[in-house]
Amino acid sequence: MAAAVAMLVTGAGVAGAAPASPASPAGAQATLSLVTPDAPVGGSVTHTVTVSAAEKGRFELHMEPAQGFRWWNTGTEAPQLRRATPTGGPGVSCREEPHENGEGLAVCDLPAGQSTLTYTVSPEPRMEAWGIEVHARFQPGGAAVAASARSEFRVLGGDPVERSYRVFGRDKSGRLYSHETLADGARMDIHSPSFHLVDPWLRQDHGSGWGAFDAITKLSPIATDNRGGGVVAREPNGTLWYYPASGEKWTNRVFKPRVRVGTGWSVYNSVRGAGDVTGDGHPDLIARDTAGVLWLYRGTGVEAAPFAARTRVGSGWQVYNALTGGVDSTSDGHADLFARDTAGALWLYQGTGDPARPYGPRTKVGLAGWNAYTAIIAPGVGAPAGRGSLLVRDREGRMYWYYGTGDASGPLGNRRQATPTSQPYDAWM
């Protein structure tokens, strides 16, 4: 579908305000409109920009991944979206300049009046199916305020974009950090020799104070565009807090201000995010009490009251010393749960989508050896595309990637090393 958007900005910077005198450069106004149809891989489409300005000025246009997509590599992925330099009518002069993020920036000098610019977009046949934002800006000569507009289009192809997720770690001082699950410059290709899952040194700092919690868990994977289920953290006195994901891309502000869920959570010896087990689109929480009974807290989607009243899942869960959920490894659309018993065997509880019976009967995934890992986490979608995978860390700090297969009878493939070393965090999620 073609997308069109227009925006009017006056010298005061308020859309629709009464125009000032054209004689005043700071009061000049401009109107931008964009028409950006979707572009098929291996094909070509024409985008159109219309600028109406009271005086001449500078026009700029650049493209970047849309909301919900990871940031692309500017050296290998962004160039696959071939954009021609815009052209226009008399008095229009266009060129390419470097953008601040290393990408191409189309720049045009426009005369006063209305100008119509066109450019072609030609995605290479090998390009993934990105969502793309088009950002346009016009700065009248001498004006302090510019007009801007934004539109989106899709690259139409059969190869989905692999998303990048955050792996969180808390150090002994109580600071929380995150690492991305995609290597810079390497496509999500399990056969690529340059591929690694987590860069052990490149990380973002999300602040201090996290040492106040004795339990901390993601409700579901959090992508690097900061969309996801958020984080739940419990204080030793039993108070539970919810940190909603911010949804603000290209920033390290992962969380919104925290919300107090309630007290009494010290009755549980394990509190874990479960992803969307019930099939209503909201991530859920599971908690195991000291008697070994597992409880489900269904997500509501309401930040001020994120969980409904608990329902009993079943007893006997004290045989497990690790519970990890939040990803769909069986490709049925429901988040699954992995549980490690005290003998070191790994079990799969397949999600059902039924709130009254959220998990099916268990099946053994790994016969033994899983006690060698000090952390078992579910960062997000793994490879192949769309199948939930696990990330594990051994006692020497090595991390391994168990790719989801999509097959309930064998949901995890053989392990591959993600990184030969890692940070000495005391908590992972």
PDB file of N, CA, C and O in Angstrom, residues 123-167:
ATOM      1  N   PRO A 123      15.086  -2.157  -4.318  1.00  0.00           N
ATOM      2  CA  PRO A 123      15.737  -3.113  -3.411  1.00  0.00           C
ATOM      3  C   PRO A 123      16.418  -4.242  -4.191  1.00  0.00           C
ATOM      4  O   PRO A 123      15.856  -4.760  -5.160  1.00  0.00           O
ATOM      5  N   GLU A 124      17.601  -4.599  -3.775  1.00  0.00           N
ATOM      6  CA  GLU A 124      18.292  -5.710  -4.419  1.00  0.00           C
ATOM      7  C   GLU A 124      17.533  -7.013  -4.191  1.00  0.00           C
ATOM      8  O   GLU A 124      16.822  -7.164  -3.195  1.00  0.00           O
ATOM      9  N   PRO A 125      17.676  -7.990  -5.107  1.00  0.00           N
ATOM     10  CA  PRO A 125      16.931  -9.253  -4.963  1.00  0.00           C
ATOM     11  C   PRO A 125      17.210  -9.981  -3.655  1.00  0.00           C
ATOM     12  O   PRO A 125      16.349 -10.707  -3.152  1.00  0.00           O
ATOM     13  N   ARG A 126      18.398  -9.803  -3.078  1.00  0.00           N
ATOM     14  CA  ARG A 126      18.752 -10.516  -1.851  1.00  0.00           C
ATOM     15  C   ARG A 126      18.336  -9.774  -0.584  1.00  0.00           C
ATOM     16  O   ARG A 126      18.584 -10.259   0.527  1.00  0.00           O
ATOM     17  N   MET A 127      17.685  -8.627  -0.721  1.00  0.00           N
ATOM     18  CA  MET A 127      17.354  -7.826   0.455  1.00  0.00           C
ATOM     19  C   MET A 127      16.239  -8.475   1.259  1.00  0.00           C
ATOM     20  O   MET A 127      15.305  -9.081   0.717  1.00  0.00           O
ATOM     21  N   GLU A 128      16.339  -8.351   2.584  1.00  0.00           N
ATOM     22  CA  GLU A 128      15.310  -8.854   3.477  1.00  0.00           C
ATOM     23  C   GLU A 128      14.106  -7.918   3.484  1.00  0.00           C
ATOM     24  O   GLU A 128      14.170  -6.780   3.008  1.00  0.00           O
ATOM     25  N   ALA A 129      13.024  -8.415   4.046  1.00  0.00           N
ATOM     26  CA  ALA A 129      11.749  -7.695   4.004  1.00  0.00           C
ATOM     27  C   ALA A 129      11.665  -6.658   5.116  1.00  0.00           C
ATOM     28  O   ALA A 129      10.925  -6.825   6.098  1.00  0.00           O
ATOM     29  N   TRP A 130      12.397  -5.591   4.960  1.00  0.00           N
ATOM     30  CA  TRP A 130      12.424  -4.526   5.952  1.00  0.00           C
ATOM     31  C   TRP A 130      11.166  -3.657   5.886  1.00  0.00           C
ATOM     32  O   TRP A 130      10.533  -3.507   4.852  1.00  0.00           O
ATOM     33  N   GLY A 131      10.859  -3.039   7.020  1.00  0.00           N
ATOM     34  CA  GLY A 131       9.983  -1.877   7.047  1.00  0.00           C
ATOM     35  C   GLY A 131      10.875  -0.650   7.080  1.00  0.00           C
ATOM     36  O   GLY A 131      11.864  -0.615   7.821  1.00  0.00           O
ATOM     37  N   ILE A 132      10.555   0.351   6.284  1.00  0.00           N
ATOM     38  CA  ILE A 132      11.437   1.512   6.121  1.00  0.00           C
ATOM     39  C   ILE A 132      10.685   2.791   6.449  1.00  0.00           C
ATOM     40  O   ILE A 132       9.552   3.003   6.003  1.00  0.00           O
ATOM     41  N   GLU A 133      11.329   3.643   7.225  1.00  0.00           N
ATOM     42  CA  GLU A 133      10.825   4.995   7.478  1.00  0.00           C
ATOM     43  C   GLU A 133      11.544   5.983   6.563  1.00  0.00           C
ATOM     44  O   GLU A 133      12.768   5.930   6.427  1.00  0.00           O
ATOM     45  N   VAL A 134      10.776   6.875   5.964  1.00  0.00           N
ATOM     46  CA  VAL A 134      11.323   7.963   5.154  1.00  0.00           C
ATOM     47  C   VAL A 134      11.163   9.255   5.943  1.00  0.00           C
ATOM     48  O   VAL A 134      10.053   9.613   6.346  1.00  0.00           O
ATOM     49  N   HIS A 135      12.250   9.940   6.179  1.00  0.00           N
ATOM     50  CA  HIS A 135      12.228  11.206   6.916  1.00  0.00           C
ATOM     51  C   HIS A 135      12.618  12.338   5.970  1.00  0.00           C
ATOM     52  O   HIS A 135      13.679  12.292   5.325  1.00  0.00           O
ATOM     53  N   ALA A 136      11.747  13.336   5.880  1.00  0.00           N
ATOM     54  CA  ALA A 136      11.996  14.493   5.013  1.00  0.00           C
ATOM     55  C   ALA A 136      11.959  15.771   5.846  1.00  0.00           C
ATOM     56  O   ALA A 136      11.195  15.872   6.823  1.00  0.00           O
ATOM     57  N   ARG A 137      12.774  16.734   5.440  1.00  0.00           N
ATOM     58  CA  ARG A 137      12.900  17.973   6.208  1.00  0.00           C
ATOM     59  C   ARG A 137      13.189  19.119   5.243  1.00  0.00           C
ATOM     60  O   ARG A 137      13.963  18.976   4.295  1.00  0.00           O
ATOM     61  N   PHE A 138      12.548  20.265   5.472  1.00  0.00           N
ATOM     62  CA  PHE A 138      12.812  21.453   4.659  1.00  0.00           C
ATOM     63  C   PHE A 138      13.128  22.621   5.565  1.00  0.00           C
ATOM     64  O   PHE A 138      12.381  22.915   6.512  1.00  0.00           O
ATOM     65  N   GLN A 139      14.251  23.276   5.290  1.00  0.00           N
ATOM     66  CA  GLN A 139      14.703  24.421   6.078  1.00  0.00           C
ATOM     67  C   GLN A 139      14.689  25.661   5.189  1.00  0.00           C
ATOM     68  O   GLN A 139      15.537  25.799   4.311  1.00  0.00           O
ATOM     69  N   PRO A 140      13.699  26.540   5.374  1.00  0.00           N
ATOM     70  CA  PRO A 140      13.706  27.783   4.582  1.00  0.00           C
ATOM     71  C   PRO A 140      14.957  28.593   4.855  1.00  0.00           C
ATOM     72  O   PRO A 140      15.503  28.577   5.972  1.00  0.00           O
ATOM     73  N   GLY A 141      15.416  29.306   3.866  1.00  0.00           N
ATOM     74  CA  GLY A 141      16.628  30.095   4.016  1.00  0.00           C
ATOM     75  C   GLY A 141      16.503  31.113   5.129  1.00  0.00           C
ATOM     76  O   GLY A 141      15.605  31.961   5.119  1.00  0.00           O
ATOM     77  N   GLY A 142      17.366  31.001   6.132  1.00  0.00           N
ATOM     78  CA  GLY A 142      17.366  31.958   7.224  1.00  0.00           C
ATOM     79  C   GLY A 142      16.370  31.672   8.324  1.00  0.00           C
ATOM     80  O   GLY A 142      16.375  32.350   9.348  1.00  0.00           O
ATOM     81  N   ALA A 143      15.493  30.657   8.150  1.00  0.00           N
ATOM     82  CA  ALA A 143      14.480  30.385   9.174  1.00  0.00           C
ATOM     83  C   ALA A 143      15.055  29.493  10.267  1.00  0.00           C
ATOM     84  O   ALA A 143      15.902  28.652  10.017  1.00  0.00           O
ATOM     85  N   ALA A 144      14.570  29.685  11.470  1.00  0.00           N
ATOM     86  CA  ALA A 144      15.058  28.892  12.583  1.00  0.00           C
ATOM     87  C   ALA A 144      14.298  27.586  12.729  1.00  0.00           C
ATOM     88  O   ALA A 144      14.761  26.676  13.407  1.00  0.00           O
ATOM     89  N   VAL A 145      13.104  27.481  12.096  1.00  0.00           N
ATOM     90  CA  VAL A 145      12.258  26.309  12.253  1.00  0.00           C
ATOM     91  C   VAL A 145      12.070  25.649  10.897  1.00  0.00           C
ATOM     92  O   VAL A 145      11.852  26.312   9.884  1.00  0.00           O
ATOM     93  N   ALA A 146      12.167  24.345  10.882  1.00  0.00           N
ATOM     94  CA  ALA A 146      12.023  23.608   9.634  1.00  0.00           C
ATOM     95  C   ALA A 146      10.720  22.820   9.637  1.00  0.00           C
ATOM     96  O   ALA A 146      10.191  22.459  10.690  1.00  0.00           O
ATOM     97  N   ALA A 147      10.206  22.549   8.460  1.00  0.00           N
ATOM     98  CA  ALA A 147       9.081  21.642   8.296  1.00  0.00           C
ATOM     99  C   ALA A 147       9.622  20.232   8.147  1.00  0.00           C
ATOM    100  O   ALA A 147      10.698  20.022   7.590  1.00  0.00           O
ATOM    101  N   SER A 148       8.880  19.243   8.657  1.00  0.00           N
ATOM    102  CA  SER A 148       9.317  17.861   8.546  1.00  0.00           C
ATOM    103  C   SER A 148       8.129  16.953   8.304  1.00  0.00           C
ATOM    104  O   SER A 148       6.983  17.301   8.610  1.00  0.00           O
ATOM    105  N   ALA A 149       8.407  15.801   7.738  1.00  0.00           N
ATOM    106  CA  ALA A 149       7.368  14.818   7.479  1.00  0.00           C
ATOM    107  C   ALA A 149       7.994  13.438   7.516  1.00  0.00           C
ATOM    108  O   ALA A 149       9.198  13.272   7.309  1.00  0.00           O
ATOM    109  N   ARG A 150       7.176  12.428   7.788  1.00  0.00           N
ATOM    110  CA  ARG A 150       7.644  11.054   7.866  1.00  0.00           C
ATOM    111  C   ARG A 150       6.618  10.145   7.212  1.00  0.00           C
ATOM    112  O   ARG A 150       5.416  10.362   7.316  1.00  0.00           O
ATOM    113  N   SER A 151       7.108   9.110   6.525  1.00  0.00           N
ATOM    114  CA  SER A 151       6.230   8.120   5.933  1.00  0.00           C
ATOM    115  C   SER A 151       6.914   6.760   6.022  1.00  0.00           C
ATOM    116  O   SER A 151       8.116   6.674   6.295  1.00  0.00           O
ATOM    117  N   GLU A 152       6.171   5.681   5.801  1.00  0.00           N
ATOM    118  CA  GLU A 152       6.719   4.337   5.857  1.00  0.00           C
ATOM    119  C   GLU A 152       6.353   3.561   4.604  1.00  0.00           C
ATOM    120  O   GLU A 152       5.317   3.807   3.976  1.00  0.00           O
ATOM    121  N   PHE A 153       7.206   2.596   4.251  1.00  0.00           N
ATOM    122  CA  PHE A 153       6.875   1.625   3.212  1.00  0.00           C
ATOM    123  C   PHE A 153       7.559   0.323   3.534  1.00  0.00           C
ATOM    124  O   PHE A 153       8.416   0.255   4.409  1.00  0.00           O
ATOM    125  N   ARG A 154       7.179  -0.729   2.831  1.00  0.00           N
ATOM    126  CA  ARG A 154       7.720  -2.059   3.059  1.00  0.00           C
ATOM    127  C   ARG A 154       8.517  -2.530   1.851  1.00  0.00           C
ATOM    128  O   ARG A 154       8.159  -2.238   0.705  1.00  0.00           O
ATOM    129  N   VAL A 155       9.585  -3.237   2.147  1.00  0.00           N
ATOM    130  CA  VAL A 155      10.300  -3.975   1.113  1.00  0.00           C
ATOM    131  C   VAL A 155       9.604  -5.321   0.995  1.00  0.00           C
ATOM    132  O   VAL A 155       9.546  -6.081   1.963  1.00  0.00           O
ATOM    133  N   LEU A 156       9.061  -5.615  -0.161  1.00  0.00           N
ATOM    134  CA  LEU A 156       8.257  -6.810  -0.356  1.00  0.00           C
ATOM    135  C   LEU A 156       9.142  -7.966  -0.804  1.00  0.00           C
ATOM    136  O   LEU A 156       9.673  -7.963  -1.917  1.00  0.00           O
ATOM    137  N   GLY A 157       9.310  -8.924   0.081  1.00  0.00           N
ATOM    138  CA  GLY A 157      10.140 -10.080  -0.214  1.00  0.00           C
ATOM    139  C   GLY A 157       9.817 -11.210   0.735  1.00  0.00           C
ATOM    140  O   GLY A 157       9.129 -11.030   1.751  1.00  0.00           O
ATOM    141  N   GLY A 158      10.323 -12.399   0.447  1.00  0.00           N
ATOM    142  CA  GLY A 158      10.012 -13.570   1.238  1.00  0.00           C
ATOM    143  C   GLY A 158      11.003 -13.880   2.332  1.00  0.00           C
ATOM    144  O   GLY A 158      10.846 -14.877   3.042  1.00  0.00           O
ATOM    145  N   ASP A 159      12.022 -13.038   2.521  1.00  0.00           N
ATOM    146  CA  ASP A 159      13.056 -13.295   3.520  1.00  0.00           C
ATOM    147  C   ASP A 159      12.853 -12.341   4.696  1.00  0.00           C
ATOM    148  O   ASP A 159      13.195 -11.161   4.605  1.00  0.00           O
ATOM    149  N   PRO A 160      12.299 -12.812   5.819  1.00  0.00           N
ATOM    150  CA  PRO A 160      12.039 -11.896   6.941  1.00  0.00           C
ATOM    151  C   PRO A 160      13.326 -11.415   7.580  1.00  0.00           C
ATOM    152  O   PRO A 160      14.354 -12.092   7.547  1.00  0.00           O
ATOM    153  N   VAL A 161      13.259 -10.237   8.167  1.00  0.00           N
ATOM    154  CA  VAL A 161      14.398  -9.652   8.860  1.00  0.00           C
ATOM    155  C   VAL A 161      14.555 -10.324  10.212  1.00  0.00           C
ATOM    156  O   VAL A 161      13.598 -10.405  11.000  1.00  0.00           O
ATOM    157  N   GLU A 162      15.747 -10.809  10.490  1.00  0.00           N
ATOM    158  CA  GLU A 162      16.017 -11.352  11.810  1.00  0.00           C
ATOM    159  C   GLU A 162      16.113 -10.197  12.802  1.00  0.00           C
ATOM    160  O   GLU A 162      16.824  -9.221  12.573  1.00  0.00           O
ATOM    161  N   ARG A 163      15.390 -10.316  13.895  1.00  0.00           N
ATOM    162  CA  ARG A 163      15.392  -9.259  14.891  1.00  0.00           C
ATOM    163  C   ARG A 163      16.576  -9.425  15.833  1.00  0.00           C
ATOM    164  O   ARG A 163      17.150 -10.502  15.967  1.00  0.00           O
ATOM    165  N   SER A 164      16.919  -8.356  16.481  1.00  0.00           N
ATOM    166  CA  SER A 164      17.996  -8.359  17.457  1.00  0.00           C
ATOM    167  C   SER A 164      17.383  -8.113  18.831  1.00  0.00           C
ATOM    168  O   SER A 164      16.520  -7.238  18.990  1.00  0.00           O
ATOM    169  N   TYR A 165      17.820  -8.895  19.812  1.00  0.00           N
ATOM    170  CA  TYR A 165      17.254  -8.820  21.149  1.00  0.00           C
ATOM    171  C   TYR A 165      18.324  -8.457  22.177  1.00  0.00           C
ATOM    172  O   TYR A 165      19.514  -8.571  21.925  1.00  0.00           O
ATOM    173  N   ARG A 166      17.842  -8.047  23.333  1.00  0.00           N
ATOM    174  CA  ARG A 166      18.739  -7.678  24.420  1.00  0.00           C
ATOM    175  C   ARG A 166      18.939  -8.859  25.373  1.00  0.00           C
ATOM    176  O   ARG A 166      17.972  -9.502  25.799  1.00  0.00           O
ATOM    177  N   VAL A 167      20.196  -9.122  25.706  1.00  0.00           N
ATOM    178  CA  VAL A 167      20.560 -10.050  26.768  1.00  0.00           C
ATOM    179  C   VAL A 167      21.028  -9.195  27.941  1.00  0.00           C
ATOM    180  O   VAL A 167      21.976  -8.412  27.802  1.00  0.00           O
TER     181      VAL A 167
END
